[in-house]
CSV table of C-alpha atoms in Angstrom, one decimal:
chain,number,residue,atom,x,y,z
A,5,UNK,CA,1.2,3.5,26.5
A,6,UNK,CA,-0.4,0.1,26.2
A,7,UNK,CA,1.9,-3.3,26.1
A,8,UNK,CA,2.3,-3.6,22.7
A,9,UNK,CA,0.2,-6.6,21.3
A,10,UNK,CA,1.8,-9.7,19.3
A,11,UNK,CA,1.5,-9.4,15.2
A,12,UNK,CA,-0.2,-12.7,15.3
A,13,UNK,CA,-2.9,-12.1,17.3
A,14,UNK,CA,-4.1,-8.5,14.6
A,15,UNK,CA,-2.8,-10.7,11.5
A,16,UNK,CA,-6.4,-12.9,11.3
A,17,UNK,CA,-8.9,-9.9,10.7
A,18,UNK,CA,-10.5,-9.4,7.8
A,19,UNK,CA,-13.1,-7.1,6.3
A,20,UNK,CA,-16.3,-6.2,8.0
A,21,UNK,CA,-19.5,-6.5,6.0
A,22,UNK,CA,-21.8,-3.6,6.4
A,23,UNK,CA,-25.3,-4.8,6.9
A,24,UNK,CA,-24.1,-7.7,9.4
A,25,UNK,CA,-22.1,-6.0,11.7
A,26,UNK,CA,-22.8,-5.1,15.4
A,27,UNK,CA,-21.4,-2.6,18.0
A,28,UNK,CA,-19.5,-5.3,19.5
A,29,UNK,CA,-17.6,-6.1,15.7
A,30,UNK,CA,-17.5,-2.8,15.0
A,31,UNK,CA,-15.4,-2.1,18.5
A,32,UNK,CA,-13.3,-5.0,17.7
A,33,UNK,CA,-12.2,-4.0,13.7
A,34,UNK,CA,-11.7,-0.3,15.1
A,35,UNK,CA,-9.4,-1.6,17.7
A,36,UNK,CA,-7.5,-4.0,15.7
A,37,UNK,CA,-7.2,-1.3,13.2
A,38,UNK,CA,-5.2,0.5,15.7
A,39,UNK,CA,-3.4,-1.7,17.3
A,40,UNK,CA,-1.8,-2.7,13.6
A,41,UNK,CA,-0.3,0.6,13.8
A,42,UNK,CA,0.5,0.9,16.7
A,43,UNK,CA,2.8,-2.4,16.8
A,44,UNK,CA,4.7,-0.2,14.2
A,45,UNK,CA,4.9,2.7,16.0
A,46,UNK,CA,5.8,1.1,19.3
A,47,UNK,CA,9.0,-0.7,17.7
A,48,UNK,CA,10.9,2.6,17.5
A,49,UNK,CA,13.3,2.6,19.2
A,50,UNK,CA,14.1,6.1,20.9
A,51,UNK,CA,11.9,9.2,21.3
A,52,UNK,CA,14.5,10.9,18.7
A,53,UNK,CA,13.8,8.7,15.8
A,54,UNK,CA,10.3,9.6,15.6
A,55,UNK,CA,11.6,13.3,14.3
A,56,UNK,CA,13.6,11.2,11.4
A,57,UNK,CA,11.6,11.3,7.7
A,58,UNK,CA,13.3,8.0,6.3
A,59,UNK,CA,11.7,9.0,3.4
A,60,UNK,CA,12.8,12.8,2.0
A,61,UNK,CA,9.7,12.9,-0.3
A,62,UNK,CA,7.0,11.5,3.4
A,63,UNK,CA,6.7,13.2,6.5
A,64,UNK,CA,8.5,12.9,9.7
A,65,UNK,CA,7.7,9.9,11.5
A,66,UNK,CA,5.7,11.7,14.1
A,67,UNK,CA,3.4,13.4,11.9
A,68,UNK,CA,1.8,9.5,11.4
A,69,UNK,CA,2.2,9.1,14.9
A,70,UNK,CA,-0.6,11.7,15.4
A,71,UNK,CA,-2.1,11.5,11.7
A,72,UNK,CA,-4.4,8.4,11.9
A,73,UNK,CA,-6.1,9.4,15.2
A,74,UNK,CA,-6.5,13.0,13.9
A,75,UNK,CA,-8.1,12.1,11.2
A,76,UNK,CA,-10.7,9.7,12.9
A,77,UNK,CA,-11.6,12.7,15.5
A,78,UNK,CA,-11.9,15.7,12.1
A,79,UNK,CA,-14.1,13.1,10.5
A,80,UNK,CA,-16.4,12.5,13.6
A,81,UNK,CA,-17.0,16.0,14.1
A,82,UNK,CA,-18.2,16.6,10.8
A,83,UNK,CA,-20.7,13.9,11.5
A,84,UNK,CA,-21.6,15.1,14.5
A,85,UNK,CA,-21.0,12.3,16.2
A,86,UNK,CA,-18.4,14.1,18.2
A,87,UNK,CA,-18.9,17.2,19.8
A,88,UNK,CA,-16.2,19.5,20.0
A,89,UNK,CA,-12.4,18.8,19.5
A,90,UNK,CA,-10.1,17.3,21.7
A,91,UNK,CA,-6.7,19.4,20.7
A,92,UNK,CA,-7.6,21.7,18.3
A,93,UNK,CA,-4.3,22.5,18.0
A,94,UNK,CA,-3.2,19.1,16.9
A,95,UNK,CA,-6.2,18.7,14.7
A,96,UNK,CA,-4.9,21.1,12.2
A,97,UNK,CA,-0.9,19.9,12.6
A,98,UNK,CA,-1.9,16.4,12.0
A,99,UNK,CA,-4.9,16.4,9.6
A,100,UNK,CA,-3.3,16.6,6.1
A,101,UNK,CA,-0.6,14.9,4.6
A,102,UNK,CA,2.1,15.8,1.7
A,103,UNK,CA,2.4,14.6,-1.9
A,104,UNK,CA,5.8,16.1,-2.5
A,105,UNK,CA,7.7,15.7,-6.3
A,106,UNK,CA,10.9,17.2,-4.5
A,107,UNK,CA,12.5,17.1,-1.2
A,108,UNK,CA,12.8,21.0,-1.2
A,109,UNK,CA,8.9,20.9,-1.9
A,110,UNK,CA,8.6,18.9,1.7
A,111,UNK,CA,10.8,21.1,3.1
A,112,UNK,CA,9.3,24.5,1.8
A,113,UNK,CA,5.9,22.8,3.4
A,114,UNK,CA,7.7,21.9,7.0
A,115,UNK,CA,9.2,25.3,7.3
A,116,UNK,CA,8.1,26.6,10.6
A,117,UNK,CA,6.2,23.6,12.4
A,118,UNK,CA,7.0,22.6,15.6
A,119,UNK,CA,6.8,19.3,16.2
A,120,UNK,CA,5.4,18.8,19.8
A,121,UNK,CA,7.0,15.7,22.2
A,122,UNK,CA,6.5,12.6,21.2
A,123,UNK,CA,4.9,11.7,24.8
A,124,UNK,CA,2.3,14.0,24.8
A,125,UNK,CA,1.2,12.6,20.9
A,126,UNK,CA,1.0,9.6,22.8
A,127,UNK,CA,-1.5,10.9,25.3
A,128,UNK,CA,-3.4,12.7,22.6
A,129,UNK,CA,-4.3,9.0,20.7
A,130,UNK,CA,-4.8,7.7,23.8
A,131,UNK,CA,-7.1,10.2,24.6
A,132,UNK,CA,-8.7,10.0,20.8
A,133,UNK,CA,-9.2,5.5,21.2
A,134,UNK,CA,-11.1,6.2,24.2
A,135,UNK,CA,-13.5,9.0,22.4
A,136,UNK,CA,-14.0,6.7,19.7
A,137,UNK,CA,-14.4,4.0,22.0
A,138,UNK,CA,-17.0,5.6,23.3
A,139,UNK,CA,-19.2,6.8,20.1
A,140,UNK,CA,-19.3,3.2,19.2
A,141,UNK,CA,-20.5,1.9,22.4
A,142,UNK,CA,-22.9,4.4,23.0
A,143,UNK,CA,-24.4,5.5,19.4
A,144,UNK,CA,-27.4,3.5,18.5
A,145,UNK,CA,-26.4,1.2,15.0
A,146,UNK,CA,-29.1,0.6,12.1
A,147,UNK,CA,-28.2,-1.1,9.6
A,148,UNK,CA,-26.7,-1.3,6.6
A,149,UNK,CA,-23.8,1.2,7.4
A,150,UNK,CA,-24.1,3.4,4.2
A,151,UNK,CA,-22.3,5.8,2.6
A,152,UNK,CA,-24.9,8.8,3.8
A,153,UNK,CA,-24.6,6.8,7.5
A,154,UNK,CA,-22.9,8.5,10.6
A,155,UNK,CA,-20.9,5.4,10.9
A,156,UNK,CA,-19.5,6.6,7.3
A,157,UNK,CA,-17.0,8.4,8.9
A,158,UNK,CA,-15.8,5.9,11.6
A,159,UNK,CA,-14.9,3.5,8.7
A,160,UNK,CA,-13.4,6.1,6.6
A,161,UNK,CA,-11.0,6.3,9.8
A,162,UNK,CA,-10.5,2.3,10.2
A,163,UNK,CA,-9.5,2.0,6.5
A,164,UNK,CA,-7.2,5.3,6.8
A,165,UNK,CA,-5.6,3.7,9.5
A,166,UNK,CA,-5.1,0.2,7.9
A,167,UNK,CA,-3.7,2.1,4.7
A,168,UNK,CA,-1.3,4.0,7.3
A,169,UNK,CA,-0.3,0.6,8.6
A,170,UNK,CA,1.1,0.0,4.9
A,171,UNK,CA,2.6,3.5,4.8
A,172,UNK,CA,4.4,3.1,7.7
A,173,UNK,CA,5.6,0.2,7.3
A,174,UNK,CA,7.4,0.8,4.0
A,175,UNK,CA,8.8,4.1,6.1
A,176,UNK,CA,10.3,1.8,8.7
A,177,UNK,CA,12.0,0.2,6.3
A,178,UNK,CA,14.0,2.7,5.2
A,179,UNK,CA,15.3,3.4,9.1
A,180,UNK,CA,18.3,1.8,9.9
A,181,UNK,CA,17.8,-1.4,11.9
A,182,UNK,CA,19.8,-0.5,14.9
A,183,UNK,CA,16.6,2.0,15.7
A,184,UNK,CA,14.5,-0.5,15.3
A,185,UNK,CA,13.0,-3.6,17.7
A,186,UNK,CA,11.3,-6.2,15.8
A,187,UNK,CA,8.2,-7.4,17.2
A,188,UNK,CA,6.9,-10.8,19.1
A,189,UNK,CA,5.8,-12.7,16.2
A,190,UNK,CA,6.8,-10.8,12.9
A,191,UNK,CA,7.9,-13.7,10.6
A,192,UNK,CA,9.4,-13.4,7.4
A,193,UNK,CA,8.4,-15.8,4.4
A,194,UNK,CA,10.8,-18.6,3.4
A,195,UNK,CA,12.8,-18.8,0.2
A,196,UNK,CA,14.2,-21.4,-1.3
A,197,UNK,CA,16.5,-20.1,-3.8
A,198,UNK,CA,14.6,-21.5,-6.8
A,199,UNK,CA,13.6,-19.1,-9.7
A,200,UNK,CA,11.0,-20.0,-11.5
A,201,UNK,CA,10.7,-20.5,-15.0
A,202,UNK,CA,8.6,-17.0,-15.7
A,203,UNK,CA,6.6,-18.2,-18.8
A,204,UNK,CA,4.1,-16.0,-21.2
A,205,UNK,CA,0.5,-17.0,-20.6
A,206,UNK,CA,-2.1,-16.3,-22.8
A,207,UNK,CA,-4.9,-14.9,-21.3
A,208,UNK,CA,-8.6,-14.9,-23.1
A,209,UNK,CA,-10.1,-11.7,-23.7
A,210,UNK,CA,-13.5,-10.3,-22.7
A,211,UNK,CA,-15.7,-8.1,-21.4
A,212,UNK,CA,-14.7,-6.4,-17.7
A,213,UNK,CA,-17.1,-4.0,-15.9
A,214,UNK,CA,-14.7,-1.8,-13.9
A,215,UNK,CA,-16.4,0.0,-10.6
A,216,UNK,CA,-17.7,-1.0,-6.7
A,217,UNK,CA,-22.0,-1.2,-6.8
A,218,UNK,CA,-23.1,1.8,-4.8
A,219,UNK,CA,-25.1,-0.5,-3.1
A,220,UNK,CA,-21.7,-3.0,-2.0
A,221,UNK,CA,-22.0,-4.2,1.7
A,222,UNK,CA,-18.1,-3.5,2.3
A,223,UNK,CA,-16.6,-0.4,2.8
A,224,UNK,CA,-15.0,1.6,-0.6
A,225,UNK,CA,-13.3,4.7,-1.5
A,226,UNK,CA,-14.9,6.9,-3.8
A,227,UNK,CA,-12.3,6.2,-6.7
A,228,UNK,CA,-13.4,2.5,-6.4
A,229,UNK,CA,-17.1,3.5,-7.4
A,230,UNK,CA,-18.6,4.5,-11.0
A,231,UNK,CA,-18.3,2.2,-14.0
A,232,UNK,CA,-16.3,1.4,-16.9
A,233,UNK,CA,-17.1,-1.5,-19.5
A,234,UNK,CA,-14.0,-2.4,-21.2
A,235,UNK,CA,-13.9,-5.1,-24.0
A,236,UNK,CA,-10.2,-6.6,-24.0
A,237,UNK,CA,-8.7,-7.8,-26.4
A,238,UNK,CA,-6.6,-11.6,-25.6
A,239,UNK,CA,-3.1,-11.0,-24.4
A,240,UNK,CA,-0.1,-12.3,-22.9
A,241,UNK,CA,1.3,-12.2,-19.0
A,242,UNK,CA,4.2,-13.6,-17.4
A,243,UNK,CA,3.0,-16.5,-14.9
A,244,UNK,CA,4.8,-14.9,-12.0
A,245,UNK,CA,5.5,-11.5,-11.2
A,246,UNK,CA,9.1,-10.5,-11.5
A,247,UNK,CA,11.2,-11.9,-9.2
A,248,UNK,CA,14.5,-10.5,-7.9
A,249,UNK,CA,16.6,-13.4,-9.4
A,250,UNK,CA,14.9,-12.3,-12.7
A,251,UNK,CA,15.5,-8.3,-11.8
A,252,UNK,CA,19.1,-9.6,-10.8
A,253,UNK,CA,20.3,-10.4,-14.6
A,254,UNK,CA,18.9,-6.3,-15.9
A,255,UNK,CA,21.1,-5.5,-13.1
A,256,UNK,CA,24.0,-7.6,-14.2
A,257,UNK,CA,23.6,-6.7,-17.8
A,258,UNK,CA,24.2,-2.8,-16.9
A,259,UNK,CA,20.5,-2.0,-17.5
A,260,UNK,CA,20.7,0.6,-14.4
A,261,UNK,CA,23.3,2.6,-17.1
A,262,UNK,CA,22.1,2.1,-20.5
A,263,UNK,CA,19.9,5.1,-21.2
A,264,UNK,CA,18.1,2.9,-24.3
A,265,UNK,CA,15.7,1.4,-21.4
A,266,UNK,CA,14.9,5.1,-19.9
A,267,UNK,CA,13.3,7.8,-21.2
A,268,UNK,CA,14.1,11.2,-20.3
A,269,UNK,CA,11.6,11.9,-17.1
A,270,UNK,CA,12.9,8.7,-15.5
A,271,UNK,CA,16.6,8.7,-16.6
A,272,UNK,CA,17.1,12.5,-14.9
A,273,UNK,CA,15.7,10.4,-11.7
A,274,UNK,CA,17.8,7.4,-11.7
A,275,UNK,CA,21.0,10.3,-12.2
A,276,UNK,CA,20.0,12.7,-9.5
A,277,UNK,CA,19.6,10.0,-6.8
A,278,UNK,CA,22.7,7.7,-8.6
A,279,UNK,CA,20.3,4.3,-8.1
A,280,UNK,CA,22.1,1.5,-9.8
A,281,UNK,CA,19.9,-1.0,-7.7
A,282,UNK,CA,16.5,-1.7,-6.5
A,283,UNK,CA,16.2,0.4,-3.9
A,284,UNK,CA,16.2,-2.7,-1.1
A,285,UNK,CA,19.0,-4.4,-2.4
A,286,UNK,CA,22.1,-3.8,0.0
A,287,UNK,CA,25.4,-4.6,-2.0
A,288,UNK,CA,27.6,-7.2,-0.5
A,289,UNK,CA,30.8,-8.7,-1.1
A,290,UNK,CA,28.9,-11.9,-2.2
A,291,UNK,CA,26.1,-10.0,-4.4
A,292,UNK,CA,23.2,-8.5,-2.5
A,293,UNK,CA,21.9,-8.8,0.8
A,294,UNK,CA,18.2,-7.4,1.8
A,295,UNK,CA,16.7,-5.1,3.8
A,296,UNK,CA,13.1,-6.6,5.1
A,297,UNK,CA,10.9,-4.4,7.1
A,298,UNK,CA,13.0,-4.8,10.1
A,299,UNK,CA,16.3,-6.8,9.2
A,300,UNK,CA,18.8,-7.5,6.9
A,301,UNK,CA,18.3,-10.8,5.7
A,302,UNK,CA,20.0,-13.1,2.9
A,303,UNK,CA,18.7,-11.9,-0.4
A,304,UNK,CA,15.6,-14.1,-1.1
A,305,UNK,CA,15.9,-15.2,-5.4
A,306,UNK,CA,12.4,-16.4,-5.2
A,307,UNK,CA,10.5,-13.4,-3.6
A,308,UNK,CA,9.2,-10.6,-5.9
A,309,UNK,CA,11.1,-7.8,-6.6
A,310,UNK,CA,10.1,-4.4,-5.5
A,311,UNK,CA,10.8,-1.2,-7.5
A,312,UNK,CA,9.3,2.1,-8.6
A,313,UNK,CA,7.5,2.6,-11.4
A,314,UNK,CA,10.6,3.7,-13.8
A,315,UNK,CA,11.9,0.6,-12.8
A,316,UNK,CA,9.4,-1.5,-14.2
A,317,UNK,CA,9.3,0.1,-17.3
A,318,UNK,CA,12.9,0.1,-17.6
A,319,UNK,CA,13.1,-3.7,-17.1
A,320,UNK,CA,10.6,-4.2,-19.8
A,321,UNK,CA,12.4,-2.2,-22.6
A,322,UNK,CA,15.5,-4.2,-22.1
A,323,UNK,CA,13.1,-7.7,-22.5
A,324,UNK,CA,12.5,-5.8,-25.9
A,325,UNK,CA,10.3,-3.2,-27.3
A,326,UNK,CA,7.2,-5.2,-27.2
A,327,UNK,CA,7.1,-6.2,-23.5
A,328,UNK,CA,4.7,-4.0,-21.3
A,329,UNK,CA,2.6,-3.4,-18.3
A,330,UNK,CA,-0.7,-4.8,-17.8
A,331,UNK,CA,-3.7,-2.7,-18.1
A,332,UNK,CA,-6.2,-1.9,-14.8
A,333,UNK,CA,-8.8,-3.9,-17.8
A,334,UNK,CA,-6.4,-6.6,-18.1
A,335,UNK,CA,-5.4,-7.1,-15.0
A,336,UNK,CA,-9.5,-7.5,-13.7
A,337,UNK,CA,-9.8,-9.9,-16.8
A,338,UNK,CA,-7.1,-12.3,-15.2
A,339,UNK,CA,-8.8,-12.3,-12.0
A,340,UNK,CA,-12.0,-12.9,-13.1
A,341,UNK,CA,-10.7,-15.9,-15.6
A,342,UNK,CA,-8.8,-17.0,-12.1
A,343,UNK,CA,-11.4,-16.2,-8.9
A,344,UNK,CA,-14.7,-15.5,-11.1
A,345,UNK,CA,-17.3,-14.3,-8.7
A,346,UNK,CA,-15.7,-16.3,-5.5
A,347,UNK,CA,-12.8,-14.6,-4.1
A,348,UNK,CA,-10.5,-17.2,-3.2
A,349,UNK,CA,-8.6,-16.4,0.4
A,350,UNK,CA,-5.7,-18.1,-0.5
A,351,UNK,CA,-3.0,-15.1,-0.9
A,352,UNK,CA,-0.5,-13.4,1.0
A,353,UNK,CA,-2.8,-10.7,2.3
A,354,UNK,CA,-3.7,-9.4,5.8
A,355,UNK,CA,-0.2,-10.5,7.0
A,356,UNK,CA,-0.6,-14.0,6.2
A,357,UNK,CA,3.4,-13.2,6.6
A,358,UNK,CA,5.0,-10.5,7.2
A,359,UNK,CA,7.1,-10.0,4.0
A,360,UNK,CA,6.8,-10.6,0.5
A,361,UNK,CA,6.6,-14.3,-0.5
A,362,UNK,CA,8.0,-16.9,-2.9
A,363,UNK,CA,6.2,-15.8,-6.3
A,364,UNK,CA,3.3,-19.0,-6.5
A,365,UNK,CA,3.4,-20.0,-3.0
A,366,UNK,CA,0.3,-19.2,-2.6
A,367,UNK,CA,-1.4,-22.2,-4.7
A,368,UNK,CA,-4.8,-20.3,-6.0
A,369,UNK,CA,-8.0,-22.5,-5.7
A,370,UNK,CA,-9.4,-21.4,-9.2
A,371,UNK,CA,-6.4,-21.2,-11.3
A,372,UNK,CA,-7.7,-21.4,-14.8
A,373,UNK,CA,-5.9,-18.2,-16.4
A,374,UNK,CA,-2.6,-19.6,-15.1
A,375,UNK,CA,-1.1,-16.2,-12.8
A,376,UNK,CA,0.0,-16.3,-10.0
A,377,UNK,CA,-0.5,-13.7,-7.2
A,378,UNK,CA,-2.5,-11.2,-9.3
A,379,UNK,CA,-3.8,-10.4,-5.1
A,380,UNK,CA,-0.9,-10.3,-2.6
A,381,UNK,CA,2.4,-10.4,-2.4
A,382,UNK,CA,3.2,-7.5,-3.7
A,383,UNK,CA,1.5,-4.4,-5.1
A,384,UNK,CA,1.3,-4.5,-9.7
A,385,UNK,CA,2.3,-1.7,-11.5
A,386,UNK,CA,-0.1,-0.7,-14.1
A,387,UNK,CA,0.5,0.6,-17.4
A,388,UNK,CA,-2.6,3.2,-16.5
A,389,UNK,CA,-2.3,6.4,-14.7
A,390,UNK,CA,-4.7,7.0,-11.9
A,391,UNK,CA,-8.1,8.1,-13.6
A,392,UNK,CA,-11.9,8.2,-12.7
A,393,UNK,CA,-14.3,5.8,-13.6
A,394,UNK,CA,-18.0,7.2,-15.1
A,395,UNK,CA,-19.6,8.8,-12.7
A,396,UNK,CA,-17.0,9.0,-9.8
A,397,UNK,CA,-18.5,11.6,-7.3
A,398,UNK,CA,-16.0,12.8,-4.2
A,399,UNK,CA,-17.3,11.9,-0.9
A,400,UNK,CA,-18.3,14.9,1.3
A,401,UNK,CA,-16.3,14.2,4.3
A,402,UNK,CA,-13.0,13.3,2.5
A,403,UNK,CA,-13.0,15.2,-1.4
A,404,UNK,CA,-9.3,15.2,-1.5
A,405,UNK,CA,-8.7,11.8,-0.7
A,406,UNK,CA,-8.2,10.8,-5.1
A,407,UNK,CA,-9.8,13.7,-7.1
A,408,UNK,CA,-6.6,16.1,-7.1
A,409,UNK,CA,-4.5,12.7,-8.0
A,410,UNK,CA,-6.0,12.3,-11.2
A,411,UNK,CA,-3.0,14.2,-12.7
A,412,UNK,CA,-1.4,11.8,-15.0
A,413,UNK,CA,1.1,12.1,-12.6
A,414,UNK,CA,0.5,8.8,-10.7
A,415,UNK,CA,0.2,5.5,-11.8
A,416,UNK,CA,-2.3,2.7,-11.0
A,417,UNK,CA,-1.4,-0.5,-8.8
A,418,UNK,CA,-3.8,-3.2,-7.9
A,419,UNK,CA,-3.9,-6.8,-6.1
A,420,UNK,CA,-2.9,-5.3,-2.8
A,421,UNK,CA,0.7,-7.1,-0.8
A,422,UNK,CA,1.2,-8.9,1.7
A,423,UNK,CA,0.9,-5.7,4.3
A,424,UNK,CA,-2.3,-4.6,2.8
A,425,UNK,CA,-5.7,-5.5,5.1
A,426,UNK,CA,-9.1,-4.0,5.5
A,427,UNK,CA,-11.4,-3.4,2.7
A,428,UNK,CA,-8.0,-2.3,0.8
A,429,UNK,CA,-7.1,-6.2,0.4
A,430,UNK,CA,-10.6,-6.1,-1.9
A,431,UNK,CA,-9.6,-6.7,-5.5
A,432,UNK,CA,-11.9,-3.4,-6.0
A,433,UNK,CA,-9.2,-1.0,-4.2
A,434,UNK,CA,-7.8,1.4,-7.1
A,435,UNK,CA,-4.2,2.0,-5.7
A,436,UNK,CA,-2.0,4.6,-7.0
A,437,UNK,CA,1.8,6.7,-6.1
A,438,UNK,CA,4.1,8.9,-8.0
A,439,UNK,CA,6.2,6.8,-10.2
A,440,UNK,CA,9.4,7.0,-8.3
A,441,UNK,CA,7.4,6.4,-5.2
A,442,UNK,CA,8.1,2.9,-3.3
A,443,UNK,CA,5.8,1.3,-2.0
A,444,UNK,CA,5.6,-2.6,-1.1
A,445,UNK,CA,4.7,-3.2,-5.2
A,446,UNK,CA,6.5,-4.8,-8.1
A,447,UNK,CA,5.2,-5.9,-11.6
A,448,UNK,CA,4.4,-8.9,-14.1
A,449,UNK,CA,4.9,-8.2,-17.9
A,450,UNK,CA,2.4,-8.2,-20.5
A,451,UNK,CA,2.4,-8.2,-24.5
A,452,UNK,CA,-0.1,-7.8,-27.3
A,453,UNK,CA,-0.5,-11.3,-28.3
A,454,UNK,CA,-0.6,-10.0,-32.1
A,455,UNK,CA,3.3,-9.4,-31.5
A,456,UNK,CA,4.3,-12.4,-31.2
């Protein structure tokens, strides 16, 4: 195992255009790709926690361990640009993942694997970086890197990886901290108490054009490409994204046990798992405390809260009938009024820290729709579930990756957080979970501007 590397020196990389890229860039994306994760993995502390799911709906914690590096290796293979397996054994254990709606479901799908030592998983992605290693090195690259292009398939692997990266650290979360080591250089955001004043802003409607150009020079996920014009119509959203001082008064006001801000589906969940609290809020005999990635820290007012989709919706029924979600069309009309054509850099994304952030920290250098952090931070619920755009076509090598999700059963989440790198960071990454999923994400408020 390989001295694990400091979170500063992987935080700087972002995404790799496609037809200016060499062998050399390419080596170096791929191997900060995996070094991310593997600053994650490496902070567990003990071989017996990695047989822990901190999650009952995700996986054990080893089944990422191996996941990833799997998945890179399946993928090459396909292409041809590896020739036989390296553990065939592994490669069918570690290639697909779960999408449970119950823990009995995960369990049903566990029942009979043997999980192999966590050592030899070790050896196996050592094994699989120097492989990959290798094809880059030694595989002549023309450019652009294409869809149809050999080198398809290795990027399909980086990004897998950097979303993993996300995954896993949202898993880690949940462990408790005594089996965890933070690393060199993982530095939490400030907070200075403060709650803003979370004011309605009207936003101008227009025309968006949803969907990636075939022809983009970054890498994309087939749910990112097809097209969708939308006229929308002008509408209201909250500045800031809802912070957990804001979150803190629904709690307060018994919002987690008045059934008038749940509907059925996600008042049966908040009773079977007894939640009365964001799920990161640890109760204290002086309010709340809470749990960061790898700590327990004082509970940060300013910082965006982070819930599950119920939540959200919950919250916005109790600040009356009216208040809602924004839509995947609304949201895209905020950035464009905000960013336009130049994508400002000036978010909490790619680890610019390591932790959610004081909601408008992050000053934006075109600012003209007045919102705040609509990329970073935190994750935005959407009021749309997860759905094609015109003419979406699953890739070959990966046709599972979104097509069985369109389901109405998961719902959308844009702007990326602060854990989110890669071509994922891209404000045209189409995000999506279950709704009682967590994931580093939390939510403005919207309203029809007509019911006022």
């Amino acid at each position: 195992m390989n001295v694990v590397p400091t979170i500063n020196k992987l935080k700087s990389e972002q995404v790799l255009r496609l037809d200016d890229c060499s062998s050399q860039s390419l080596l170096n994306y791929f191997e900060n790709s995996w070094e991310l994760e593997e600053v994650l993995m490496k902070s567990l502390v003990g071989e017996e926690t990695f047989y822990l799911n901190p999650d009952p709906l995700r996986n054990r914690l080893i089944f990422y361990l191996g996941h990833t590096a799997v998945f890179y290796i399946n993928k090459l293979i396909r292409v041809g640009l590896i020739k036989e397996p390296i553990n065939s054994q592994y490669e069918i254990l570690f290639e697909i993942g779960v999408d449970p709606e119950t823990p009995t479901e995960l369990d049903a799908a566990m029942q009979g694997v043997n999980w192999p030592d966590v050592e030899k998983v070790w050896q196996y992605r050592d094994l699989a970086r120097q492989v990959i290693t290798e094809v880059i090195q030694k595989t002549p690259l023309n450019l652009p890197i294409d869809q149809q292009h050999p080198f398809w398939a290795l990027l399909m692997g980086i990004e897998h990886s950097r979303i993993h990266f996300e995954t896993s650290s949202m898993l880690l979360r949940q462990l408790p901290v005594d089996r965890l080591k933070r690393p060199q250089g993982w530095n939490y955001a400030p907070s200075s108490g403060n709650i803003p004043n979370n004011q309605l802003w009207a936003i101008p409607g227009g025309v968006v054009r949803l969907g990636k150009p075939q022809d983009d020079l970054t890498f994309g996920w087939d749910s990112e490409y097809g097209d969708r014009i939308v006229e929308v119509k002008p509408f209201l959203a909250s500045q800031y994204l809802i912070t957990n001082g804001e979150f803190l008064e629904f709690v307060q006001q018994d919002g987690y046990n008045n059934p008038d801000y749940w509907n059925a589906e996600s008042w049966a969940w908040k009773q079977l798992y007894n939640v009365h609290h964001p799920k990161f809020w640890i109760p204290s005999q002086d309010g709340y405390r809470y749990r960061a990635t790898f700590d327990e820290i004082d509970f940060p007012l300013d910082w965006p809260v982070e819930v599950n989709y119920y939540e959200a919706i919950a919250f916005c029924t109790w600040k009356g009938r009216e208040i809602r979600l924004m839509t995947e069309a609304e949201w895209n009309q905020a950035l464009l009024i905000s960013e336009g054509s130049r994508l400002s850099t000036n978010h909490n994304l790619n680890l610019q820290f390591i932790s959610p952030s004081p909601v408008g920290m992050f000053k934006q250098a075109f600012s003209a729709s007045g919102l705040y952090d609509l990329r970073g931070n935190v994750w935005e619920w959407l009021a749309d579930t997860f759905n094609p755009l015109s003419g979406f076509q699953p890739h070959p090598l990966y046709e599972d990756q979104a097509a069985p999700f369109f389901d109405s059963r998961h719902q959308m989440m844009l702007g990326g957080s602060w854990a989110t790198n890669g071509s994922m960071a891209l404000p045209s990454y189409r995000n999506w979970f279950r709704p009682y999923f967590y994931q580093h994400v939390g939510f403005r408020t919207a309203q029809d501007l007509n019911a006022m």
